[in-house]
JSON list of C-alpha atoms in Angstrom, two decimals:
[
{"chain": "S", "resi": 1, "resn": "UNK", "atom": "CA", "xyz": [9.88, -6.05, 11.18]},
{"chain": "S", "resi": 2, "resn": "UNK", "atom": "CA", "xyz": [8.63, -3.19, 9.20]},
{"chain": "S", "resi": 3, "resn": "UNK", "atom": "CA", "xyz": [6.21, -0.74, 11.56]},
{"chain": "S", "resi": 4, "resn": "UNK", "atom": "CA", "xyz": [2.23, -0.33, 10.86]},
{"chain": "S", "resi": 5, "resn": "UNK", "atom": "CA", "xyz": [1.11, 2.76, 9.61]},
{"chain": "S", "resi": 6, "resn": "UNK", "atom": "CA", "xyz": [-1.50, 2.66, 12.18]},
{"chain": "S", "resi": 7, "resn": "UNK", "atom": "CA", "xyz": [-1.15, 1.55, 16.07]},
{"chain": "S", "resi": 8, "resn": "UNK", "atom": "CA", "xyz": [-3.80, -0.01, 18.04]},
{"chain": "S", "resi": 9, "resn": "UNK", "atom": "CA", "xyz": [-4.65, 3.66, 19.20]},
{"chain": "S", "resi": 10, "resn": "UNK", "atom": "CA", "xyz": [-4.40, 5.24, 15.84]},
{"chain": "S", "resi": 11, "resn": "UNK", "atom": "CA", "xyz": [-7.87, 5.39, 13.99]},
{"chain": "S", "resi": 12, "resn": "UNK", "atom": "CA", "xyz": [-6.61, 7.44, 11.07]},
{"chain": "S", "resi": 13, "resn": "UNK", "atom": "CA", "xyz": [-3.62, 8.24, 8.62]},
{"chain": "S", "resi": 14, "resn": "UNK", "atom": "CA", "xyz": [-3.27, 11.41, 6.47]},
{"chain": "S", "resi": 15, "resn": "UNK", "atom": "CA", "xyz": [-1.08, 11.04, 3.52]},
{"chain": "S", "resi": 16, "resn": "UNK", "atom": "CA", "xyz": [2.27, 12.74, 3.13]},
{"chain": "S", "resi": 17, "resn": "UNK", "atom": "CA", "xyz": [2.11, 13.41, -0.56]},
{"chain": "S", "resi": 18, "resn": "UNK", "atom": "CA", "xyz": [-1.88, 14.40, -1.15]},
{"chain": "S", "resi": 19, "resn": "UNK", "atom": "CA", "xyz": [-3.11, 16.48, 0.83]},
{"chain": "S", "resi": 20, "resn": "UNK", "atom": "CA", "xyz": [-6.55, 15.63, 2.04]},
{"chain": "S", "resi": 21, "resn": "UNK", "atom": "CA", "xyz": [-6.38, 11.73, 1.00]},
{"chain": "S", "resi": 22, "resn": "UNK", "atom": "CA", "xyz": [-6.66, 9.89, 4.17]},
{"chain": "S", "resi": 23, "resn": "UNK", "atom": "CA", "xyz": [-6.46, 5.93, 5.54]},
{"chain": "S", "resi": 24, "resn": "UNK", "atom": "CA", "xyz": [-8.80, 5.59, 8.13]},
{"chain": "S", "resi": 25, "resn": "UNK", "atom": "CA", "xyz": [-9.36, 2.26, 10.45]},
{"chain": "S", "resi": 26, "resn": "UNK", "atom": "CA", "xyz": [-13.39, 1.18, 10.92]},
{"chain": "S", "resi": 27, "resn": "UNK", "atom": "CA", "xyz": [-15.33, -1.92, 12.09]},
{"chain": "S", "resi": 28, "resn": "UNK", "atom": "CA", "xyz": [-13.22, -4.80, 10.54]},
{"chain": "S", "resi": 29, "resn": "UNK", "atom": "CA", "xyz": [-12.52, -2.63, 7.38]},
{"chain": "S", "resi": 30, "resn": "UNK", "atom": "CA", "xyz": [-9.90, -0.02, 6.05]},
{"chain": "S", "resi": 31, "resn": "UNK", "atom": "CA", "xyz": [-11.29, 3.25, 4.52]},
{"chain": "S", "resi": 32, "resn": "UNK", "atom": "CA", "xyz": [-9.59, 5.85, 1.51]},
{"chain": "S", "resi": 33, "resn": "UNK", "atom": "CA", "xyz": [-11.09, 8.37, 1.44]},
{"chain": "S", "resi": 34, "resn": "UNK", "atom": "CA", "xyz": [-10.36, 10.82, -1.06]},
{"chain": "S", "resi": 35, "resn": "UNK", "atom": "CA", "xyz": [-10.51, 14.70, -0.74]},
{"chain": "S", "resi": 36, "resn": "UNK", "atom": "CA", "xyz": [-12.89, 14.99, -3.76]},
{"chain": "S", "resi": 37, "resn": "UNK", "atom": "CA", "xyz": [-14.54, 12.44, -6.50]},
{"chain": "S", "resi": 38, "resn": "UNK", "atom": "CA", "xyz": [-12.05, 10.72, -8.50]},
{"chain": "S", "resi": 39, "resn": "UNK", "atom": "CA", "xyz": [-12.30, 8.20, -12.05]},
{"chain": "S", "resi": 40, "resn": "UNK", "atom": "CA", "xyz": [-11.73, 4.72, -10.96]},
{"chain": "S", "resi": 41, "resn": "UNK", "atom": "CA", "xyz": [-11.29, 1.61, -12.73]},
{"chain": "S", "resi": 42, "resn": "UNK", "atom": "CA", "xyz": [-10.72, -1.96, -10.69]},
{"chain": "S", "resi": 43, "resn": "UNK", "atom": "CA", "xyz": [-11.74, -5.72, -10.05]},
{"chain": "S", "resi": 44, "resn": "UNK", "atom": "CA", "xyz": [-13.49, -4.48, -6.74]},
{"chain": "S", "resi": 45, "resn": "UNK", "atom": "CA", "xyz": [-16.51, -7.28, -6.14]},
{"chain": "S", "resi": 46, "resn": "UNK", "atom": "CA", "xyz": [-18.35, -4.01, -5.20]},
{"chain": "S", "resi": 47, "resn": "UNK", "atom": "CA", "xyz": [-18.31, -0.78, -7.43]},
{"chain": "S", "resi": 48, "resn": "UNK", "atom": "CA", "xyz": [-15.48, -2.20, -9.89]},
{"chain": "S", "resi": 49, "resn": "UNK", "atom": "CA", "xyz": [-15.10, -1.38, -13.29]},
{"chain": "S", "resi": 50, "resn": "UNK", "atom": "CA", "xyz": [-14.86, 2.07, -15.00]},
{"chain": "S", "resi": 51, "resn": "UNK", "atom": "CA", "xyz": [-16.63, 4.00, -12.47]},
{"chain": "S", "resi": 52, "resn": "UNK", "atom": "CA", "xyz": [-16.28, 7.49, -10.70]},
{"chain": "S", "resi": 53, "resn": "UNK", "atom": "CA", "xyz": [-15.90, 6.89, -7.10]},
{"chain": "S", "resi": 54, "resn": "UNK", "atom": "CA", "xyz": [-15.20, 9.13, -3.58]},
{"chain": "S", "resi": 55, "resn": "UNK", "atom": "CA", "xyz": [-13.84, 6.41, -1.85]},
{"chain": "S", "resi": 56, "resn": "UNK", "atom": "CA", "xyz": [-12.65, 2.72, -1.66]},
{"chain": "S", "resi": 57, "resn": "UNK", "atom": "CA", "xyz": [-13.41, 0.22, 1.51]},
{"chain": "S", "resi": 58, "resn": "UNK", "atom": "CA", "xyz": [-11.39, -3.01, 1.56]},
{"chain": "S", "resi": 59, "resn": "UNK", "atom": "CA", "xyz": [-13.41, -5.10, 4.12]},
{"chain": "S", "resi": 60, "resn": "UNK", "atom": "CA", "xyz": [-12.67, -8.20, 6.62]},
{"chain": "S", "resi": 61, "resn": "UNK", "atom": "CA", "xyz": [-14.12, -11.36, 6.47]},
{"chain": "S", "resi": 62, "resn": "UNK", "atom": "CA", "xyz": [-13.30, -14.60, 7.84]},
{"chain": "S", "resi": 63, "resn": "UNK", "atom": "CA", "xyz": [-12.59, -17.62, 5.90]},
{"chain": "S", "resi": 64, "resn": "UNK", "atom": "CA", "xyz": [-15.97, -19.39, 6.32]},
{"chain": "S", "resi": 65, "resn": "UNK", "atom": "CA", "xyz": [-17.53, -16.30, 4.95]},
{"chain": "S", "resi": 66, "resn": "UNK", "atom": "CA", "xyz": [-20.66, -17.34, 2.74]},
{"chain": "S", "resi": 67, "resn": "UNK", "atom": "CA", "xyz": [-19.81, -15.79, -0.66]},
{"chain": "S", "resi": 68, "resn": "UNK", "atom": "CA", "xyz": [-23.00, -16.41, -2.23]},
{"chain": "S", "resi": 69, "resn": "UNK", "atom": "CA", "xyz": [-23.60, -12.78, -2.46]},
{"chain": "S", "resi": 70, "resn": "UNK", "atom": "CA", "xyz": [-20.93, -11.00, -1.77]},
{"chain": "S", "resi": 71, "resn": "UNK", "atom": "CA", "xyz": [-22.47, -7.45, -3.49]},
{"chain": "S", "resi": 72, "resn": "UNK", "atom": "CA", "xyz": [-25.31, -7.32, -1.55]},
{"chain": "S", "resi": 73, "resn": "UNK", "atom": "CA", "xyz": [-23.33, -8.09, 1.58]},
{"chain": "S", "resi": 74, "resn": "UNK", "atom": "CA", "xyz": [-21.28, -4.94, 0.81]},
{"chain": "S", "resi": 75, "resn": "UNK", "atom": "CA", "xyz": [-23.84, -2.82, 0.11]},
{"chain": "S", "resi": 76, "resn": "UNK", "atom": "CA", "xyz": [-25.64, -3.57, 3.56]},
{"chain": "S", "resi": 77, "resn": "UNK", "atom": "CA", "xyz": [-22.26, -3.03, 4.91]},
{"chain": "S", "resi": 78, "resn": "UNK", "atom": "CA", "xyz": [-21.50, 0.32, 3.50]},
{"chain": "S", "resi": 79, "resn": "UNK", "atom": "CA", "xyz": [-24.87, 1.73, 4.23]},
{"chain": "S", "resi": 80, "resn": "UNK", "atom": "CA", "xyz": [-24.72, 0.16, 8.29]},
{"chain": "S", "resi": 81, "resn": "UNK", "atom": "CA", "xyz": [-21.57, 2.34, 8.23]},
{"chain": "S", "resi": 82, "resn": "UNK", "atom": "CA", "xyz": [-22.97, 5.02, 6.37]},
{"chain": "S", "resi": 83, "resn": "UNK", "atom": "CA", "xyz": [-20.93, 5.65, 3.35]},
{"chain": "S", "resi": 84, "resn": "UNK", "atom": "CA", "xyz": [-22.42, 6.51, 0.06]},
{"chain": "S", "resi": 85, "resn": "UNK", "atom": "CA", "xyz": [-23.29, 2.95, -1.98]},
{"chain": "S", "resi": 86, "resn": "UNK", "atom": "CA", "xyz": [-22.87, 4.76, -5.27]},
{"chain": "S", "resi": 87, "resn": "UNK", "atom": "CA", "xyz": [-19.59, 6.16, -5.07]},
{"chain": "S", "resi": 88, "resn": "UNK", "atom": "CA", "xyz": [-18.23, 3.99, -2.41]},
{"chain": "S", "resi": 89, "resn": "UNK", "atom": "CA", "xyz": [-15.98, 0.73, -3.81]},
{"chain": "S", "resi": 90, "resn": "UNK", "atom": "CA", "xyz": [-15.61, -2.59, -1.99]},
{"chain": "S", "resi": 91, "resn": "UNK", "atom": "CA", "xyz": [-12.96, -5.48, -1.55]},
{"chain": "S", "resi": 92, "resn": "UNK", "atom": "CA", "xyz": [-13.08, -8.28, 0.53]},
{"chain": "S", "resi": 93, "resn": "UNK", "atom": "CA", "xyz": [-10.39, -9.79, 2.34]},
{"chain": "S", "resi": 94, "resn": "UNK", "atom": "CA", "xyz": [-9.77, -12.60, 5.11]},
{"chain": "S", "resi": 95, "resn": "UNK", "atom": "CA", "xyz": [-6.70, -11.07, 5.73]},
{"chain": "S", "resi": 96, "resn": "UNK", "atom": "CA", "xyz": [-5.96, -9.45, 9.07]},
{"chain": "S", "resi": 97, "resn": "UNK", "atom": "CA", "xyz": [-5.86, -5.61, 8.30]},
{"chain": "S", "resi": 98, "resn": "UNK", "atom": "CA", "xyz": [-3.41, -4.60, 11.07]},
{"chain": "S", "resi": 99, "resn": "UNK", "atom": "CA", "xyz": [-0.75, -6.11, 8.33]},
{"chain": "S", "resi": 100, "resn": "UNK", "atom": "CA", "xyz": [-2.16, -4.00, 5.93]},
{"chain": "S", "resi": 101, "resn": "UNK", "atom": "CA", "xyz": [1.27, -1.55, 4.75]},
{"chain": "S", "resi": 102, "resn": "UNK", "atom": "CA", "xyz": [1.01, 2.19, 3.28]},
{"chain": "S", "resi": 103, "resn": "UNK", "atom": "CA", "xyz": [3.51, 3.22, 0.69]},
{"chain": "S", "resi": 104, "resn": "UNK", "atom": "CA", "xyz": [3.90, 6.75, -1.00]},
{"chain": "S", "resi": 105, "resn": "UNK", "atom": "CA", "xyz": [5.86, 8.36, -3.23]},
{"chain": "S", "resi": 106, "resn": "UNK", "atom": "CA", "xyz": [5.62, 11.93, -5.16]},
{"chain": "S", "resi": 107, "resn": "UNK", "atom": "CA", "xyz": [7.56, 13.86, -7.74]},
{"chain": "S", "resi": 108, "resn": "UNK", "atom": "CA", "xyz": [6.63, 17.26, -10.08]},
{"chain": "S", "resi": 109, "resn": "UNK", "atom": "CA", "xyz": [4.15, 15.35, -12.40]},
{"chain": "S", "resi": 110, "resn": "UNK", "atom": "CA", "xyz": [2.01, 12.96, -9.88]},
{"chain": "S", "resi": 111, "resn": "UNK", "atom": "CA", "xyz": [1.75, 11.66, -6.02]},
{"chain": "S", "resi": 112, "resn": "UNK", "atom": "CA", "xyz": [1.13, 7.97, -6.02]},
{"chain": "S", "resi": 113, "resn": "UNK", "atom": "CA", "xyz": [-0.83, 6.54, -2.64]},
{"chain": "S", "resi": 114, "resn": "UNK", "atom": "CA", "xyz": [-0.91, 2.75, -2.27]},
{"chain": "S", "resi": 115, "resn": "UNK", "atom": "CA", "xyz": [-2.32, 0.72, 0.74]},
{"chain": "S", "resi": 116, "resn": "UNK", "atom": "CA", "xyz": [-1.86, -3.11, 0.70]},
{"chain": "S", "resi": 117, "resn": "UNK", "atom": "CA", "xyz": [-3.09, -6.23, 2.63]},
{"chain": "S", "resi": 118, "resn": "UNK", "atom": "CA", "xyz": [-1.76, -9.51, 1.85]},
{"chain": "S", "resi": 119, "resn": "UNK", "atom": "CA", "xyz": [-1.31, -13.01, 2.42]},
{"chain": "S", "resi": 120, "resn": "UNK", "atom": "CA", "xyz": [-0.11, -16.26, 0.66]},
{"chain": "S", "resi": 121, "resn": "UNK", "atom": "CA", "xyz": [-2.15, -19.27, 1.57]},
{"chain": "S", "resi": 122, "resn": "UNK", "atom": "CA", "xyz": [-3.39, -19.55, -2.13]},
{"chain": "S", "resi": 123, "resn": "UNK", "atom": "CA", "xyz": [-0.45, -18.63, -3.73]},
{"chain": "S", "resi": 124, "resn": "UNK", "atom": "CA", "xyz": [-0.74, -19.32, -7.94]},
{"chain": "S", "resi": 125, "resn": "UNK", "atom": "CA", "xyz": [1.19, -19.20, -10.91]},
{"chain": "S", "resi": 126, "resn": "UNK", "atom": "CA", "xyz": [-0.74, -17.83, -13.63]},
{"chain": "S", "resi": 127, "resn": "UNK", "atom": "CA", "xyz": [-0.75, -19.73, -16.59]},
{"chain": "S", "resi": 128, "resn": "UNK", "atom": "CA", "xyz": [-0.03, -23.12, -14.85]},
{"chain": "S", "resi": 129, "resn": "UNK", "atom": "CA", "xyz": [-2.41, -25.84, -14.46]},
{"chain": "S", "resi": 130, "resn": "UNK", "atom": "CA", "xyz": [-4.06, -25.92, -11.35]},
{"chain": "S", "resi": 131, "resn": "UNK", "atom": "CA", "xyz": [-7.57, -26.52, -9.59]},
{"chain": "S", "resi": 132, "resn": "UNK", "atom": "CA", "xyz": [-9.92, -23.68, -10.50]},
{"chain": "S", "resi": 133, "resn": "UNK", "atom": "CA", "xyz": [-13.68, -22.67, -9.40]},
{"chain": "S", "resi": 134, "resn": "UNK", "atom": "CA", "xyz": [-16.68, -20.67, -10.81]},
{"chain": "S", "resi": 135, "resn": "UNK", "atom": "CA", "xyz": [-17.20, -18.51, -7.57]},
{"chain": "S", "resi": 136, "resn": "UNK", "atom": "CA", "xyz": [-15.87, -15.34, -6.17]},
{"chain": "S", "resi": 137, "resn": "UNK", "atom": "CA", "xyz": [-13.76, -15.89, -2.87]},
{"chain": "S", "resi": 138, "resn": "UNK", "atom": "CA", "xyz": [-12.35, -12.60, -0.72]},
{"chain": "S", "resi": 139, "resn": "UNK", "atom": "CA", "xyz": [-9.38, -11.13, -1.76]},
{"chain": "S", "resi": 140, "resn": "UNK", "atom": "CA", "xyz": [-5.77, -12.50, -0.66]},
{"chain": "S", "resi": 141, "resn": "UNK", "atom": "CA", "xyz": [-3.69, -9.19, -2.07]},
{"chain": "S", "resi": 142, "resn": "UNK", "atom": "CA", "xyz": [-5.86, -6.22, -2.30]},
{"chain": "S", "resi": 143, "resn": "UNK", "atom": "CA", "xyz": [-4.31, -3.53, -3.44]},
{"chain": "S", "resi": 144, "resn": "UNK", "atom": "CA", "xyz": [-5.78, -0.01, -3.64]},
{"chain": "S", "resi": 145, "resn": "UNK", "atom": "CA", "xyz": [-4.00, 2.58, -5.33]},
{"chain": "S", "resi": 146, "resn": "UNK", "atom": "CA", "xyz": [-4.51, 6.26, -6.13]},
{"chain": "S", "resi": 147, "resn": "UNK", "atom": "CA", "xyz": [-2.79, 8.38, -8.16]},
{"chain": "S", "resi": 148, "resn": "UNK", "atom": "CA", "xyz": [-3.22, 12.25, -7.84]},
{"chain": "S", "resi": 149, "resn": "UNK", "atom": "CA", "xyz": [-2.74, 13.44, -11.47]},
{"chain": "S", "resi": 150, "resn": "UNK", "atom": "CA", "xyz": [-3.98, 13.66, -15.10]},
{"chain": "S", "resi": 151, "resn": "UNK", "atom": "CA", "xyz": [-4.34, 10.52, -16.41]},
{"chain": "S", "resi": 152, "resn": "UNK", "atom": "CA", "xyz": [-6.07, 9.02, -19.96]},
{"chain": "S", "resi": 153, "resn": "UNK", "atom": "CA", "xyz": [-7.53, 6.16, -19.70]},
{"chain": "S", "resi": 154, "resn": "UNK", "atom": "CA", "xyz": [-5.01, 4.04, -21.33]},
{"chain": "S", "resi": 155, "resn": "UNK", "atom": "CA", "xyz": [-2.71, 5.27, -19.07]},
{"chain": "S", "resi": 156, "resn": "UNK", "atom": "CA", "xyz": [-4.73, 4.02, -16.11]},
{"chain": "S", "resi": 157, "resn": "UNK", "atom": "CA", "xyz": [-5.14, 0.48, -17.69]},
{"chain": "S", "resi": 158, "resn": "UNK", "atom": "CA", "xyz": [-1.10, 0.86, -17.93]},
{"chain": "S", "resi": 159, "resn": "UNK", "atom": "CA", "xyz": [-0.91, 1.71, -14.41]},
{"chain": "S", "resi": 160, "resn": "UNK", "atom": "CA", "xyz": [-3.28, -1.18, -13.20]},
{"chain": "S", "resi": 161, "resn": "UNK", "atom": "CA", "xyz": [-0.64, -3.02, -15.50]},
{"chain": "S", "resi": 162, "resn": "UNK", "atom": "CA", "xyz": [2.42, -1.73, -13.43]},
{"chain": "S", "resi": 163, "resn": "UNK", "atom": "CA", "xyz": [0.82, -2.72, -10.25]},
{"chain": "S", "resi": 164, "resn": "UNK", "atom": "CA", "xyz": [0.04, -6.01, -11.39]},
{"chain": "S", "resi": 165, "resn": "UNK", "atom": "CA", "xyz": [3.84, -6.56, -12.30]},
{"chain": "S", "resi": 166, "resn": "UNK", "atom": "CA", "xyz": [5.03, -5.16, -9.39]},
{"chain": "S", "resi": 167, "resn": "UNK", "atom": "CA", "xyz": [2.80, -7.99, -6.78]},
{"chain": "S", "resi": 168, "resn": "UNK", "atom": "CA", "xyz": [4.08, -10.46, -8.97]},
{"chain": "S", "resi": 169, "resn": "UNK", "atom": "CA", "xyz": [8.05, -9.05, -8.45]},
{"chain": "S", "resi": 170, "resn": "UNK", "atom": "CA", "xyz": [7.76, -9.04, -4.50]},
{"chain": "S", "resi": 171, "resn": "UNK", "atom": "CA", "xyz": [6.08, -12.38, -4.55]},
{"chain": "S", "resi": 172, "resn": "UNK", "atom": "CA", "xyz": [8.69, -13.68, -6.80]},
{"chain": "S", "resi": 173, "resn": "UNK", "atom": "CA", "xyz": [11.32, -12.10, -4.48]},
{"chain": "S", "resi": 174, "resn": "UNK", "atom": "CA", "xyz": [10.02, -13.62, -1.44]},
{"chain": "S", "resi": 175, "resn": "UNK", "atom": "CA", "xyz": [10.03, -16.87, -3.37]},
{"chain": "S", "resi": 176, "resn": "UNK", "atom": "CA", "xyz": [6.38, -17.75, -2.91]},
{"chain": "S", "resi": 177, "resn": "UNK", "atom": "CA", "xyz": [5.05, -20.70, -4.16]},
{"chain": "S", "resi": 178, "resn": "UNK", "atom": "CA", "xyz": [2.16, -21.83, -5.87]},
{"chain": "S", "resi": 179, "resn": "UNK", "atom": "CA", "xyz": [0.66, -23.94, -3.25]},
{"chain": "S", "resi": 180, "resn": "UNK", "atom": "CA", "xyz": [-0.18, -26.70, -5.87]},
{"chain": "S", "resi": 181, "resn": "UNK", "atom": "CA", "xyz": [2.70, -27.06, -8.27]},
{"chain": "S", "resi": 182, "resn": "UNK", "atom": "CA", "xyz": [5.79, -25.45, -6.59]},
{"chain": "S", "resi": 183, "resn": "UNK", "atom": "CA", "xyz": [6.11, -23.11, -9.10]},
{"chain": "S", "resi": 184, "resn": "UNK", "atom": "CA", "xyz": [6.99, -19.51, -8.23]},
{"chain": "S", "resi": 185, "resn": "UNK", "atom": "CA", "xyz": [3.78, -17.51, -7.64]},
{"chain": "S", "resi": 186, "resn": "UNK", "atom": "CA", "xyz": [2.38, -14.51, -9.85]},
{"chain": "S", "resi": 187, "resn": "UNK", "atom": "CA", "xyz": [-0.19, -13.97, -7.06]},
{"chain": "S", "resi": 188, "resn": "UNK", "atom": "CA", "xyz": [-2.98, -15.82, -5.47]},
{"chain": "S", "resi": 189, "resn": "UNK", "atom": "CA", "xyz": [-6.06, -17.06, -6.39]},
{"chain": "S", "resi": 190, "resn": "UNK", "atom": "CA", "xyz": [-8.15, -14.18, -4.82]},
{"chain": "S", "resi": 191, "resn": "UNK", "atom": "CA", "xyz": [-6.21, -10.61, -5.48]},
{"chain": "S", "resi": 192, "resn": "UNK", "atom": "CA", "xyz": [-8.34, -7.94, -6.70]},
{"chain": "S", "resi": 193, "resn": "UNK", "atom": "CA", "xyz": [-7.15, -4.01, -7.30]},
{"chain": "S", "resi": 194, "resn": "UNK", "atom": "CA", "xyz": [-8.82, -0.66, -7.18]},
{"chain": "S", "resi": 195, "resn": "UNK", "atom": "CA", "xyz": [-7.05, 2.45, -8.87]},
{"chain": "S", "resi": 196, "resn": "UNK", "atom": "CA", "xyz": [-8.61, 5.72, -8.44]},
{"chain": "S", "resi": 197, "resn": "UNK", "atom": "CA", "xyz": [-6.96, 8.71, -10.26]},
{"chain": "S", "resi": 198, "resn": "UNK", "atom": "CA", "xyz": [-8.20, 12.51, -9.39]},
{"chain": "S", "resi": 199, "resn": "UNK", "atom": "CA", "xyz": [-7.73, 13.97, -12.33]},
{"chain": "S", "resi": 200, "resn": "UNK", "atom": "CA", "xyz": [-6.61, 16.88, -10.74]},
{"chain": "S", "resi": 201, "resn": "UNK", "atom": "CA", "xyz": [-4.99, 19.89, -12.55]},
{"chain": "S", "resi": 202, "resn": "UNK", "atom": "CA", "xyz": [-2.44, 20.70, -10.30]},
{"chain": "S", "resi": 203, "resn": "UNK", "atom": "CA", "xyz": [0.35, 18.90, -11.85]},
{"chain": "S", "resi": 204, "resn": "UNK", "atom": "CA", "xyz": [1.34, 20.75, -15.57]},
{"chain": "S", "resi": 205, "resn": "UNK", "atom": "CA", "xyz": [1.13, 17.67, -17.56]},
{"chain": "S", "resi": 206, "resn": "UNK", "atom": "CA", "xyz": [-1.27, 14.64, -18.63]},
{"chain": "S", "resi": 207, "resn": "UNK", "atom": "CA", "xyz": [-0.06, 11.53, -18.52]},
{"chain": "S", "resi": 208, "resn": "UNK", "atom": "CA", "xyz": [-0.54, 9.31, -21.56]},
{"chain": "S", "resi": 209, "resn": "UNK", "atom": "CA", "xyz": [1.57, 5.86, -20.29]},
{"chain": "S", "resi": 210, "resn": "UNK", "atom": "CA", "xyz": [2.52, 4.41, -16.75]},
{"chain": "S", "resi": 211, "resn": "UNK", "atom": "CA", "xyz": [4.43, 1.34, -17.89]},
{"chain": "S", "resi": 212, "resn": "UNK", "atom": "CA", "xyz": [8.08, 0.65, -16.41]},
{"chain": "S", "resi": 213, "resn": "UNK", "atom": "CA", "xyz": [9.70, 3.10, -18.12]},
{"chain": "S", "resi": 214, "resn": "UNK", "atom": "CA", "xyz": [8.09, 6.38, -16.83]},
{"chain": "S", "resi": 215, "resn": "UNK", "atom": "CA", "xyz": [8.60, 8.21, -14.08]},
{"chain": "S", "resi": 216, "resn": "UNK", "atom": "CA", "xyz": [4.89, 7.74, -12.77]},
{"chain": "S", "resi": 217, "resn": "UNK", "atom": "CA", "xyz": [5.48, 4.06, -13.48]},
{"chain": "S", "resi": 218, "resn": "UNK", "atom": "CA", "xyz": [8.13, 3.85, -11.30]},
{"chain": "S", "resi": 219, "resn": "UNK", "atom": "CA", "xyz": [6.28, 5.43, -8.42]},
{"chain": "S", "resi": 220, "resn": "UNK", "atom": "CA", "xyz": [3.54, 2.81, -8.89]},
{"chain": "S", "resi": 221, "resn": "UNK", "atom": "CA", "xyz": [6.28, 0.26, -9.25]},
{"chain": "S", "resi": 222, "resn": "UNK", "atom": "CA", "xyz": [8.21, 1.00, -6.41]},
{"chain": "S", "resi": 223, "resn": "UNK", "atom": "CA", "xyz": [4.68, 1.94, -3.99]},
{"chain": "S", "resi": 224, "resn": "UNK", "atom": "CA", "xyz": [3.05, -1.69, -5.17]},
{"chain": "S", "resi": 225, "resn": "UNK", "atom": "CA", "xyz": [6.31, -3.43, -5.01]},
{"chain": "S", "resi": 226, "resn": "UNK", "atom": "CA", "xyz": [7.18, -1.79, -0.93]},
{"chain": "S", "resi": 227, "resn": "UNK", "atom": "CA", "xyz": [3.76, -2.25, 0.11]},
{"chain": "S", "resi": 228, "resn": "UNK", "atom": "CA", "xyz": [3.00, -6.24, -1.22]},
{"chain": "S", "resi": 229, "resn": "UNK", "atom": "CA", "xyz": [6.30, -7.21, 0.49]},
{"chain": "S", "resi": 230, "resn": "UNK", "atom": "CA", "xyz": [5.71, -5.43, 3.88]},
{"chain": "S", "resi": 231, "resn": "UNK", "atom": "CA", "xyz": [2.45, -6.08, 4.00]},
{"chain": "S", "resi": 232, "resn": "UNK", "atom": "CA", "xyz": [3.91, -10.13, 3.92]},
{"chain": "S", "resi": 233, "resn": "UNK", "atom": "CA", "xyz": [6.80, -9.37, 5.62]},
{"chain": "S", "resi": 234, "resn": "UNK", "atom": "CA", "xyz": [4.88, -7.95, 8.70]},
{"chain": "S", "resi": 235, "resn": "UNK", "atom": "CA", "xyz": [2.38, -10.75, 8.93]},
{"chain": "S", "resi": 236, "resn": "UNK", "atom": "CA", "xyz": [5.15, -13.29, 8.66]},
{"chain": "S", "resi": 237, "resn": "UNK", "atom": "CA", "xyz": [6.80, -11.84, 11.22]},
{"chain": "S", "resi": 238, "resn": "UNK", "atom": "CA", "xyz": [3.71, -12.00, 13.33]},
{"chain": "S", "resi": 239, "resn": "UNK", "atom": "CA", "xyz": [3.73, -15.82, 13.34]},
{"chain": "S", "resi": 240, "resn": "UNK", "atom": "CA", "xyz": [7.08, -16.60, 13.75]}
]
């Protein structure tokens, strides 16, 4: 059984490869908060898009949450805790975010930071046929990611494209199912992302592509990849 990142005592978690970037453990929601502003680009119900952003929430709520209007019911949440509404992103999730895994890697271009909660009671295959609705539901595999370098934008969409591969490789591994069909599952019907990327100066080059290939994509590979399967792992574990 893989070990939390954070123990029922522990509020907060610094990371070990950017300095200043730090996990921290609210009222029924998981704060990264980065040392200064960063570009941004995500599926977040709350501050998603192309955006410029200080910091990225991903929120608890229980599965008879109303989702009628689930930006508004961010924004009231981020301002009753007192974080910024207009550089502050939000997920929602109705998983349990002591399962939530950290994973981090760094080399002499980039340090990649990802923190993961997951589960796998929707479990889909994209592209099958299957049952499908018009309204938002919280997220099943929220993954936020950061990634302290130069990056263009292209390279961030590439990134957001590693990540994306990489949930869909542990799921795969771990042989979940789409709950409908049986077929093996890409992800679920809920996931959303956030990548924020500081932009920083510190490492000597800019990075123009973050597919499989590169190094950087193989820290985002390897980071997504670690943190969707012991995110699962962990809560698995939990039940059994």
């Amino acid at each position: 059984m893989a070990t939390p990142f954070l123990t029922e005592k522990e509020t907060e978690y610094a990371s070990n490869v950017w300095p200043g970037l730090v996990l921290r453990k609210g009222e029924r929601h998981l704060l990264l908060q980065a040392p200064g502003p960063f570009d941004a680009i995500g599926s977040a119900v709350y501050g998603g898009g192309v955006t410029r952003l200080r910091r990225m929430a991903n929120i608890y709520v229980d599965k008879h949450y109303d989702c009628s209007d689930p930006v508004r019911d961010v924004a009231d949440w981020l301002r009753e805790w007192r974080y910024p509404v207009d550089t502050t992103a939000g997920l929602l999730t109705a998983v349990q975010l002591k399962h939530a895994s950290v994973m981090e890697e760094r080399n002499g271009e980039a340090a990649v930071f990802c923190c993961v909660t997951a589960g796998t009671s929707n479990a889909a295959k994209a592209g099958s046929e299957r049952k499908t609705y018009p309204a938002y539901r919280p997220g099943t595999v929220n993954i936020m990611l950061m990634i302290d370098a130069k990056l263009t934008q292209a390279a961030m969409v590439n990134a957001i494209m590693t990540a994306v591969e990489a949930k869909a490789a542990a799921l795969a591994d771990l042989d979940v199912r789409d709950a409908e069909n049986g077929l093996v599952a890409t992800g679920t019907t809920s996931d959303a992302i956030m990548l924020g990327v500081s932009q920083s100066a510190v490492y000597p080059v800019e990075h123009m592509y973050a597919g499989t290939a590169t190094d950087l994509g193989g820290m985002v590979g390897r980071a997504v990849y670690g943190a969707v399967k012991e995110a699962l792992l962990t809560a698995w574990a939990e039940r059994h």
